CSV table of C-alpha atoms in Angstrom, one decimal:
chain,number,residue,atom,x,y,z
A,3,UNK,CA,0.1,0.0,-0.1
A,4,UNK,CA,1.2,3.5,-0.9
A,5,UNK,CA,-1.0,5.2,1.6
A,6,UNK,CA,0.3,6.6,4.8
A,7,UNK,CA,0.5,4.1,7.7
A,8,UNK,CA,0.1,4.6,11.5
A,9,UNK,CA,2.7,4.0,14.0
A,10,UNK,CA,2.0,1.7,16.8
A,11,UNK,CA,1.1,4.9,19.0
A,12,UNK,CA,-1.6,5.8,16.6
A,13,UNK,CA,0.0,8.6,14.9
A,14,UNK,CA,-0.2,9.2,11.0
A,15,UNK,CA,3.4,8.5,9.5
A,16,UNK,CA,4.4,8.8,6.1
A,17,UNK,CA,6.3,6.0,4.6
A,18,UNK,CA,10.4,6.9,4.5
A,19,UNK,CA,11.6,6.2,0.7
A,20,UNK,CA,14.2,4.0,-0.1
A,21,UNK,CA,16.3,3.8,-3.1
A,22,UNK,CA,16.1,0.4,-5.1
A,23,UNK,CA,18.2,-0.2,-7.9
A,24,UNK,CA,17.0,-2.1,-11.2
A,25,UNK,CA,18.9,-4.5,-13.2
A,26,UNK,CA,19.4,-1.7,-16.0
A,27,UNK,CA,21.3,0.3,-13.4
A,28,UNK,CA,18.4,3.0,-12.7
A,29,UNK,CA,17.0,3.3,-9.5
A,30,UNK,CA,13.6,3.9,-8.2
A,31,UNK,CA,12.1,5.2,-4.9
A,32,UNK,CA,10.2,2.6,-2.8
A,33,UNK,CA,8.4,2.9,0.3
A,34,UNK,CA,9.1,0.4,2.9
A,35,UNK,CA,5.4,-1.2,2.6
A,36,UNK,CA,6.2,-2.1,-0.9
A,37,UNK,CA,9.1,-3.7,-0.8
A,38,UNK,CA,9.3,-7.1,0.1
A,39,UNK,CA,12.9,-6.9,1.6
A,40,UNK,CA,12.1,-4.2,4.2
A,41,UNK,CA,10.5,-6.3,6.8
A,42,UNK,CA,11.0,-4.2,9.7
A,43,UNK,CA,6.9,-4.1,10.5
A,44,UNK,CA,6.8,-7.3,10.4
A,45,UNK,CA,9.8,-8.4,12.5
A,46,UNK,CA,9.3,-8.5,16.5
A,47,UNK,CA,13.0,-7.2,16.8
A,48,UNK,CA,11.5,-3.8,15.1
A,49,UNK,CA,8.0,-3.2,15.8
A,50,UNK,CA,8.0,-4.5,19.8
A,51,UNK,CA,10.6,-1.2,19.9
A,52,UNK,CA,9.2,1.1,16.9
A,53,UNK,CA,9.3,-0.1,13.4
A,54,UNK,CA,9.9,3.7,12.0
A,55,UNK,CA,13.2,3.6,13.9
A,56,UNK,CA,14.5,1.1,11.4
A,57,UNK,CA,14.4,2.8,8.2
A,58,UNK,CA,17.3,0.8,6.8
A,59,UNK,CA,16.2,-3.1,6.4
A,60,UNK,CA,18.0,-5.4,6.4
A,61,UNK,CA,20.2,-4.5,9.4
A,62,UNK,CA,24.0,-5.2,8.5
A,63,UNK,CA,24.5,-6.1,12.1
A,64,UNK,CA,21.8,-8.0,13.9
A,65,UNK,CA,19.9,-6.6,16.9
A,66,UNK,CA,19.2,-9.9,17.8
A,67,UNK,CA,21.6,-11.5,20.7
A,68,UNK,CA,20.8,-14.9,21.4
A,69,UNK,CA,23.6,-17.3,20.1
A,70,UNK,CA,22.4,-20.2,17.5
A,71,UNK,CA,22.4,-23.3,19.1
A,72,UNK,CA,24.0,-24.7,16.0
A,73,UNK,CA,26.9,-22.2,16.4
A,74,UNK,CA,27.8,-23.9,19.6
A,75,UNK,CA,26.9,-27.7,18.1
A,76,UNK,CA,28.6,-27.4,14.9
A,77,UNK,CA,31.9,-24.9,14.9
A,78,UNK,CA,32.7,-24.1,11.6
A,79,UNK,CA,29.2,-24.0,9.9
A,80,UNK,CA,28.3,-21.1,7.5
A,81,UNK,CA,25.5,-18.9,8.5
A,82,UNK,CA,23.8,-16.3,6.2
A,83,UNK,CA,24.3,-12.0,6.7
A,84,UNK,CA,21.5,-10.7,8.2
A,85,UNK,CA,21.6,-8.6,4.9
A,86,UNK,CA,21.9,-11.4,2.3
A,87,UNK,CA,19.5,-11.0,-0.5
A,88,UNK,CA,18.2,-13.1,-3.3
A,89,UNK,CA,17.7,-11.1,-6.8
A,90,UNK,CA,14.1,-10.5,-6.8
A,91,UNK,CA,14.4,-10.8,-11.2
A,92,UNK,CA,17.2,-12.2,-13.2
A,93,UNK,CA,16.0,-10.8,-16.4
A,94,UNK,CA,17.2,-7.5,-18.2
A,95,UNK,CA,15.3,-5.7,-20.2
A,96,UNK,CA,12.2,-7.1,-19.0
A,97,UNK,CA,9.3,-6.7,-22.1
A,98,UNK,CA,6.7,-7.0,-18.7
A,99,UNK,CA,8.3,-4.6,-16.3
A,100,UNK,CA,5.8,-2.1,-16.6
A,101,UNK,CA,3.1,-4.5,-15.0
A,102,UNK,CA,5.1,-6.5,-12.5
A,103,UNK,CA,4.7,-5.6,-8.9
A,104,UNK,CA,7.2,-3.5,-7.1
A,105,UNK,CA,7.5,-5.7,-4.3
A,106,UNK,CA,10.7,-7.7,-5.7
A,107,UNK,CA,12.3,-4.7,-6.7
A,108,UNK,CA,14.3,-4.8,-3.4
A,109,UNK,CA,15.2,-8.2,-3.5
A,110,UNK,CA,14.5,-10.7,-1.2
A,111,UNK,CA,15.8,-11.5,2.1
A,112,UNK,CA,17.5,-14.9,1.8
A,113,UNK,CA,16.2,-17.4,4.2
A,114,UNK,CA,18.3,-19.9,6.2
A,115,UNK,CA,20.1,-19.7,9.6
A,116,UNK,CA,21.5,-16.9,11.1
A,117,UNK,CA,24.2,-16.9,13.9
A,118,UNK,CA,22.1,-15.1,16.1
A,119,UNK,CA,18.2,-15.3,16.7
A,120,UNK,CA,15.6,-13.8,18.4
A,121,UNK,CA,14.2,-16.3,20.8
A,122,UNK,CA,16.1,-18.3,23.6
A,123,UNK,CA,15.1,-21.8,22.6
A,124,UNK,CA,14.3,-23.0,26.3
A,125,UNK,CA,11.8,-20.3,26.2
A,126,UNK,CA,9.7,-20.8,23.1
A,127,UNK,CA,6.6,-22.7,23.0
A,128,UNK,CA,6.0,-23.6,19.2
A,129,UNK,CA,2.6,-24.9,17.9
A,130,UNK,CA,1.6,-25.8,14.3
A,131,UNK,CA,-1.9,-25.6,12.4
A,132,UNK,CA,-2.7,-27.4,9.2
A,133,UNK,CA,-5.7,-25.3,7.7
A,134,UNK,CA,-7.8,-25.6,4.7
A,135,UNK,CA,-8.2,-28.8,2.7
A,136,UNK,CA,-6.1,-31.8,2.8
A,137,UNK,CA,-2.7,-31.5,0.4
A,138,UNK,CA,0.2,-34.2,-0.3
A,139,UNK,CA,2.9,-33.5,2.0
A,140,UNK,CA,1.3,-32.3,5.2
A,141,UNK,CA,3.0,-34.5,7.4
A,142,UNK,CA,6.1,-34.1,5.9
A,143,UNK,CA,6.1,-30.7,6.7
A,144,UNK,CA,4.8,-31.3,10.3
A,145,UNK,CA,7.6,-34.0,10.7
A,146,UNK,CA,10.6,-31.1,9.1
A,147,UNK,CA,9.4,-28.7,11.3
A,148,UNK,CA,9.5,-30.5,14.4
A,149,UNK,CA,12.9,-32.2,14.2
A,150,UNK,CA,14.2,-28.9,13.0
A,151,UNK,CA,13.2,-27.6,16.2
A,152,UNK,CA,14.0,-30.1,18.4
A,153,UNK,CA,17.2,-31.4,16.7
A,154,UNK,CA,18.7,-27.7,15.3
A,155,UNK,CA,17.2,-25.3,17.9
A,156,UNK,CA,17.0,-27.6,21.1
A,157,UNK,CA,13.4,-26.6,21.5
A,158,UNK,CA,11.1,-29.2,23.8
A,159,UNK,CA,7.9,-27.8,23.7
A,160,UNK,CA,6.4,-28.4,20.4
A,161,UNK,CA,2.4,-29.0,20.1
A,162,UNK,CA,0.1,-29.2,17.0
A,163,UNK,CA,-3.3,-27.6,17.2
A,164,UNK,CA,-6.4,-29.8,15.2
A,165,UNK,CA,-8.8,-28.9,13.4
A,166,UNK,CA,-7.2,-25.9,11.8
A,167,UNK,CA,-8.0,-22.4,13.1
A,168,UNK,CA,-10.7,-24.1,15.1
A,169,UNK,CA,-8.1,-25.9,17.3
A,170,UNK,CA,-6.7,-21.9,18.3
A,171,UNK,CA,-9.9,-20.4,18.2
A,172,UNK,CA,-11.8,-22.9,20.9
A,173,UNK,CA,-8.5,-24.9,22.3
A,174,UNK,CA,-10.7,-26.7,25.1
A,175,UNK,CA,-13.0,-27.9,22.1
A,176,UNK,CA,-10.1,-29.4,20.3
A,177,UNK,CA,-7.3,-31.5,21.6
A,178,UNK,CA,-3.7,-30.3,21.4
A,179,UNK,CA,-1.3,-33.0,20.2
A,180,UNK,CA,2.4,-33.2,21.5
A,181,UNK,CA,5.0,-33.5,19.2
A,182,UNK,CA,8.7,-34.9,19.0
A,183,UNK,CA,10.8,-37.0,16.8
A,184,UNK,CA,9.6,-40.3,18.2
A,185,UNK,CA,5.4,-38.8,17.2
A,186,UNK,CA,6.6,-37.8,13.9
A,187,UNK,CA,9.3,-40.6,13.0
A,188,UNK,CA,7.0,-42.2,10.5
A,189,UNK,CA,3.8,-39.5,9.9
A,190,UNK,CA,5.6,-38.6,6.3
A,191,UNK,CA,4.3,-42.6,5.3
A,192,UNK,CA,0.7,-41.6,5.9
A,193,UNK,CA,-1.8,-39.6,4.2
A,194,UNK,CA,-3.9,-36.5,5.0
A,195,UNK,CA,-2.8,-34.6,8.2
A,196,UNK,CA,-2.4,-36.0,11.8
A,197,UNK,CA,-3.4,-32.5,12.9
A,198,UNK,CA,-6.5,-33.3,10.6
A,199,UNK,CA,-6.8,-29.9,9.0
A,200,UNK,CA,-10.0,-27.9,8.7
A,201,UNK,CA,-11.8,-24.8,7.3
A,202,UNK,CA,-13.4,-21.8,8.8
A,203,UNK,CA,-12.9,-20.8,12.8
A,204,UNK,CA,-10.9,-18.0,12.5
A,205,UNK,CA,-11.2,-15.4,14.6
A,206,UNK,CA,-8.0,-13.3,15.2
A,207,UNK,CA,-8.6,-11.6,18.7
A,208,UNK,CA,-9.8,-15.2,19.9
A,209,UNK,CA,-6.4,-16.9,18.7
A,210,UNK,CA,-4.7,-14.2,20.2
A,211,UNK,CA,-6.0,-14.7,23.8
A,212,UNK,CA,-5.8,-18.3,23.4
A,213,UNK,CA,-2.4,-18.0,22.4
A,214,UNK,CA,-1.5,-15.8,25.2
A,215,UNK,CA,-3.0,-17.7,27.7
A,216,UNK,CA,-1.3,-21.0,26.5
A,217,UNK,CA,2.2,-19.4,26.5
A,218,UNK,CA,2.7,-19.9,22.8
A,219,UNK,CA,5.2,-17.6,21.0
A,220,UNK,CA,6.0,-19.0,17.6
A,221,UNK,CA,3.0,-20.3,15.4
A,222,UNK,CA,3.6,-22.6,12.2
A,223,UNK,CA,0.4,-21.7,9.8
A,224,UNK,CA,0.4,-24.0,7.1
A,225,UNK,CA,-1.8,-23.7,4.2
A,226,UNK,CA,-2.8,-22.2,0.9
A,227,UNK,CA,-3.5,-18.4,-0.1
A,228,UNK,CA,-6.8,-18.2,2.0
A,229,UNK,CA,-4.9,-19.4,5.3
A,230,UNK,CA,-1.5,-17.3,4.9
A,231,UNK,CA,-4.2,-14.2,4.3
A,232,UNK,CA,-5.7,-15.2,7.7
A,233,UNK,CA,-2.4,-15.4,9.2
A,234,UNK,CA,-1.3,-11.8,8.0
A,235,UNK,CA,-4.6,-10.8,9.5
A,236,UNK,CA,-3.6,-12.7,13.1
A,237,UNK,CA,-0.1,-11.0,12.6
A,238,UNK,CA,-1.9,-7.4,12.8
A,239,UNK,CA,-4.0,-8.2,15.6
A,240,UNK,CA,-1.0,-9.7,17.5
A,241,UNK,CA,0.8,-6.8,16.6
A,242,UNK,CA,-2.0,-4.5,17.5
A,243,UNK,CA,-1.8,-5.8,20.8
A,244,UNK,CA,1.8,-5.8,21.1
A,245,UNK,CA,1.9,-9.5,22.1
A,246,UNK,CA,5.3,-10.9,21.3
A,247,UNK,CA,4.5,-14.2,19.1
A,248,UNK,CA,6.5,-15.0,15.9
A,249,UNK,CA,3.6,-16.0,13.0
A,250,UNK,CA,5.5,-18.0,10.3
A,251,UNK,CA,3.5,-18.9,7.0
A,252,UNK,CA,4.2,-22.1,5.5
A,253,UNK,CA,3.0,-22.5,1.8
A,254,UNK,CA,1.2,-25.4,1.2
A,255,UNK,CA,-1.2,-25.7,-2.0
A,256,UNK,CA,-2.3,-28.4,-4.5
A,257,UNK,CA,-3.2,-25.0,-6.7
A,258,UNK,CA,0.1,-23.6,-6.3
A,259,UNK,CA,-1.4,-19.9,-6.0
A,260,UNK,CA,0.8,-18.7,-3.2
A,261,UNK,CA,2.0,-15.0,-4.6
A,262,UNK,CA,5.9,-15.1,-5.0
A,263,UNK,CA,6.3,-19.2,-3.9
A,264,UNK,CA,7.4,-20.9,-7.0
A,265,UNK,CA,6.4,-24.7,-5.7
A,266,UNK,CA,3.9,-25.0,-2.8
A,267,UNK,CA,4.4,-28.1,-0.9
A,268,UNK,CA,1.7,-30.6,-2.5
A,269,UNK,CA,1.7,-29.3,-6.0
A,270,UNK,CA,4.4,-31.6,-7.4
A,271,UNK,CA,2.5,-34.4,-6.1
A,272,UNK,CA,-0.7,-33.3,-7.7
A,273,UNK,CA,0.9,-32.8,-10.8
A,274,UNK,CA,2.3,-36.6,-11.1
A,275,UNK,CA,-1.3,-37.9,-10.2
A,276,UNK,CA,-3.3,-35.9,-12.3
A,277,UNK,CA,-1.2,-36.8,-15.5
A,278,UNK,CA,-1.8,-40.7,-14.8
A,279,UNK,CA,-5.7,-40.0,-14.6
A,280,UNK,CA,-5.1,-37.6,-17.9
A,281,UNK,CA,-3.7,-41.0,-19.3
A,282,UNK,CA,-6.5,-43.0,-18.2
A,283,UNK,CA,-8.8,-40.4,-19.7
A,284,UNK,CA,-6.7,-41.1,-23.0
A,285,UNK,CA,-7.1,-44.9,-23.1
A,286,UNK,CA,-11.0,-44.5,-22.6
A,287,UNK,CA,-11.6,-41.8,-24.9
A,288,UNK,CA,-9.1,-43.4,-27.8
A,289,UNK,CA,-10.9,-46.8,-27.3
A,290,UNK,CA,-14.2,-45.2,-28.6
A,291,UNK,CA,-15.7,-43.8,-31.9
A,292,UNK,CA,-15.8,-40.0,-31.3
A,293,UNK,CA,-14.9,-40.8,-27.7
A,294,UNK,CA,-14.2,-37.7,-25.5
A,295,UNK,CA,-12.5,-38.0,-22.2
A,296,UNK,CA,-12.9,-35.1,-19.5
A,297,UNK,CA,-11.1,-34.8,-16.6
A,298,UNK,CA,-11.9,-32.3,-14.0
A,299,UNK,CA,-8.8,-30.9,-11.9
A,300,UNK,CA,-8.5,-28.9,-9.3
A,301,UNK,CA,-7.8,-24.9,-9.5
A,302,UNK,CA,-10.6,-22.3,-8.2
A,303,UNK,CA,-8.6,-19.4,-9.2
A,304,UNK,CA,-5.5,-20.9,-10.7
A,305,UNK,CA,-4.9,-23.4,-13.5
A,306,UNK,CA,-1.0,-24.6,-12.5
A,307,UNK,CA,-2.1,-28.3,-11.8
A,308,UNK,CA,-4.4,-28.3,-15.2
A,309,UNK,CA,-1.5,-26.9,-17.3
A,310,UNK,CA,1.0,-28.7,-15.8
A,311,UNK,CA,-0.4,-32.1,-15.9
A,312,UNK,CA,-1.6,-31.2,-19.6
A,313,UNK,CA,2.3,-30.5,-20.4
A,314,UNK,CA,3.1,-33.5,-18.6
A,315,UNK,CA,0.9,-36.1,-20.2
A,316,UNK,CA,1.5,-34.9,-23.5
A,317,UNK,CA,-2.1,-36.1,-24.5
A,318,UNK,CA,-4.6,-33.0,-24.2
A,319,UNK,CA,-6.4,-31.5,-26.7
A,320,UNK,CA,-8.1,-28.8,-24.9
A,321,UNK,CA,-7.3,-27.8,-21.6
A,322,UNK,CA,-9.3,-24.6,-19.9
A,323,UNK,CA,-8.1,-22.5,-16.9
A,324,UNK,CA,-9.9,-19.9,-15.1
A,325,UNK,CA,-7.0,-17.7,-16.6
A,326,UNK,CA,-8.4,-17.4,-19.7
A,327,UNK,CA,-11.7,-16.8,-20.8
A,328,UNK,CA,-13.1,-18.6,-23.5
A,329,UNK,CA,-16.7,-19.0,-24.9
A,330,UNK,CA,-19.1,-22.0,-25.6
A,331,UNK,CA,-19.0,-21.6,-29.0
A,332,UNK,CA,-15.3,-21.9,-29.5
A,333,UNK,CA,-15.0,-24.6,-27.3
A,334,UNK,CA,-17.5,-26.5,-29.2
A,335,UNK,CA,-16.2,-25.6,-32.4
A,336,UNK,CA,-12.8,-26.9,-31.4
A,337,UNK,CA,-14.1,-30.0,-30.1
A,338,UNK,CA,-15.8,-30.8,-33.5
A,339,UNK,CA,-12.4,-30.1,-35.4
A,340,UNK,CA,-10.6,-32.7,-33.2
A,341,UNK,CA,-13.1,-35.2,-33.3
A,342,UNK,CA,-13.1,-34.8,-37.4
A,343,UNK,CA,-9.2,-35.1,-37.6
A,344,UNK,CA,-8.3,-37.7,-34.6
A,345,UNK,CA,-11.7,-39.4,-34.0
A,346,UNK,CA,-11.2,-38.9,-30.4
A,347,UNK,CA,-10.2,-35.9,-27.8
A,348,UNK,CA,-8.8,-35.6,-24.4
A,349,UNK,CA,-10.1,-32.0,-22.5
A,350,UNK,CA,-8.5,-31.1,-19.1
A,351,UNK,CA,-10.6,-28.6,-16.9
A,352,UNK,CA,-9.6,-26.9,-13.9
A,353,UNK,CA,-12.4,-26.6,-11.4
A,354,UNK,CA,-12.5,-22.8,-11.9
A,355,UNK,CA,-12.7,-22.6,-15.5
A,356,UNK,CA,-15.5,-20.7,-17.5
A,357,UNK,CA,-16.9,-19.4,-14.0
A,358,UNK,CA,-18.2,-16.2,-15.4
A,359,UNK,CA,-20.5,-18.8,-17.8
A,360,UNK,CA,-22.3,-21.1,-14.9
A,361,UNK,CA,-22.3,-18.2,-12.1
A,362,UNK,CA,-25.2,-18.0,-9.6
A,363,UNK,CA,-24.0,-14.7,-7.9
A,364,UNK,CA,-24.2,-16.5,-4.5
A,365,UNK,CA,-21.6,-17.8,-2.2
A,366,UNK,CA,-20.8,-20.8,-0.3
A,367,UNK,CA,-20.3,-21.7,3.1
A,368,UNK,CA,-16.6,-20.7,2.7
A,369,UNK,CA,-17.6,-17.0,1.0
A,370,UNK,CA,-16.4,-18.6,-2.4
A,371,UNK,CA,-18.5,-18.0,-5.6
A,372,UNK,CA,-21.0,-20.6,-5.9
């Protein structure tokens, strides 16, 4: 947003501008709020103090004073610099520069271990929650986060909230599962989520109250675009209340529709499975005179699964995705032409394709167009 923000005292504060160098050598002034590398307003070490006091971000010298346990356990281990970045774009003379978001023009903070950390591991009480629908890899994420916290950072209080955000809004009604390496040892071999993913139940003030009462200061939110949007609202509420809680988003989505994330957890597995279904549809269609195999795949707002599975199978004659509007006249004409030429065809449809052709104007229970 380019609008003036308010500081923690509620007084209007003009966003300070910082220079960002483009790949062509020119520079542009970007407000911190429009620059993905300016994390001061999102970082506990800054906003618990005063985000306006950190106009240059990331800082060259970390304000975090807790030594990473891995620095003691693994002498000589390489740690990232606090201001280490990954280029936001590798393109020169970009033909789409005028329509791209400015968010990556300041490049991206490189994620990995740093020598000093914010939390004292002995004081950390971490919880994970899986929200939304099921997705391949959820248990692998739970296992990976648990083992990393336990073995690398010596965190011993690790829990999983069940039932999605419901388990955080009403922890007295949903069992909190204690996690450790023994509990998660073989869960990656099972489908679904041992935390029982769930929809709904999001209430930011109520969740913040629950986290505070339970003494939780590190929350991992595992989910797709809707879950991460809710996670951001939760961060804003925690910041409004000045609660020292770290909220970490882990992008899982079959649809691969989380902005700036190349591959979300679950996407590759979904494409692999979808390609096999398409092959089965081809067998059926090619075995019949004028046979048409129609495969409907997930993708409410993004057609990545449908497009990638169609390319992987190399058997699809028509692929419909939400991003491309079509008319039924064009679809029928193409079907007739393919059947005349090949005597059969395979069609792949993302669930959100052609929504404008069948929209009722109503909303379902989750607020999505019906």
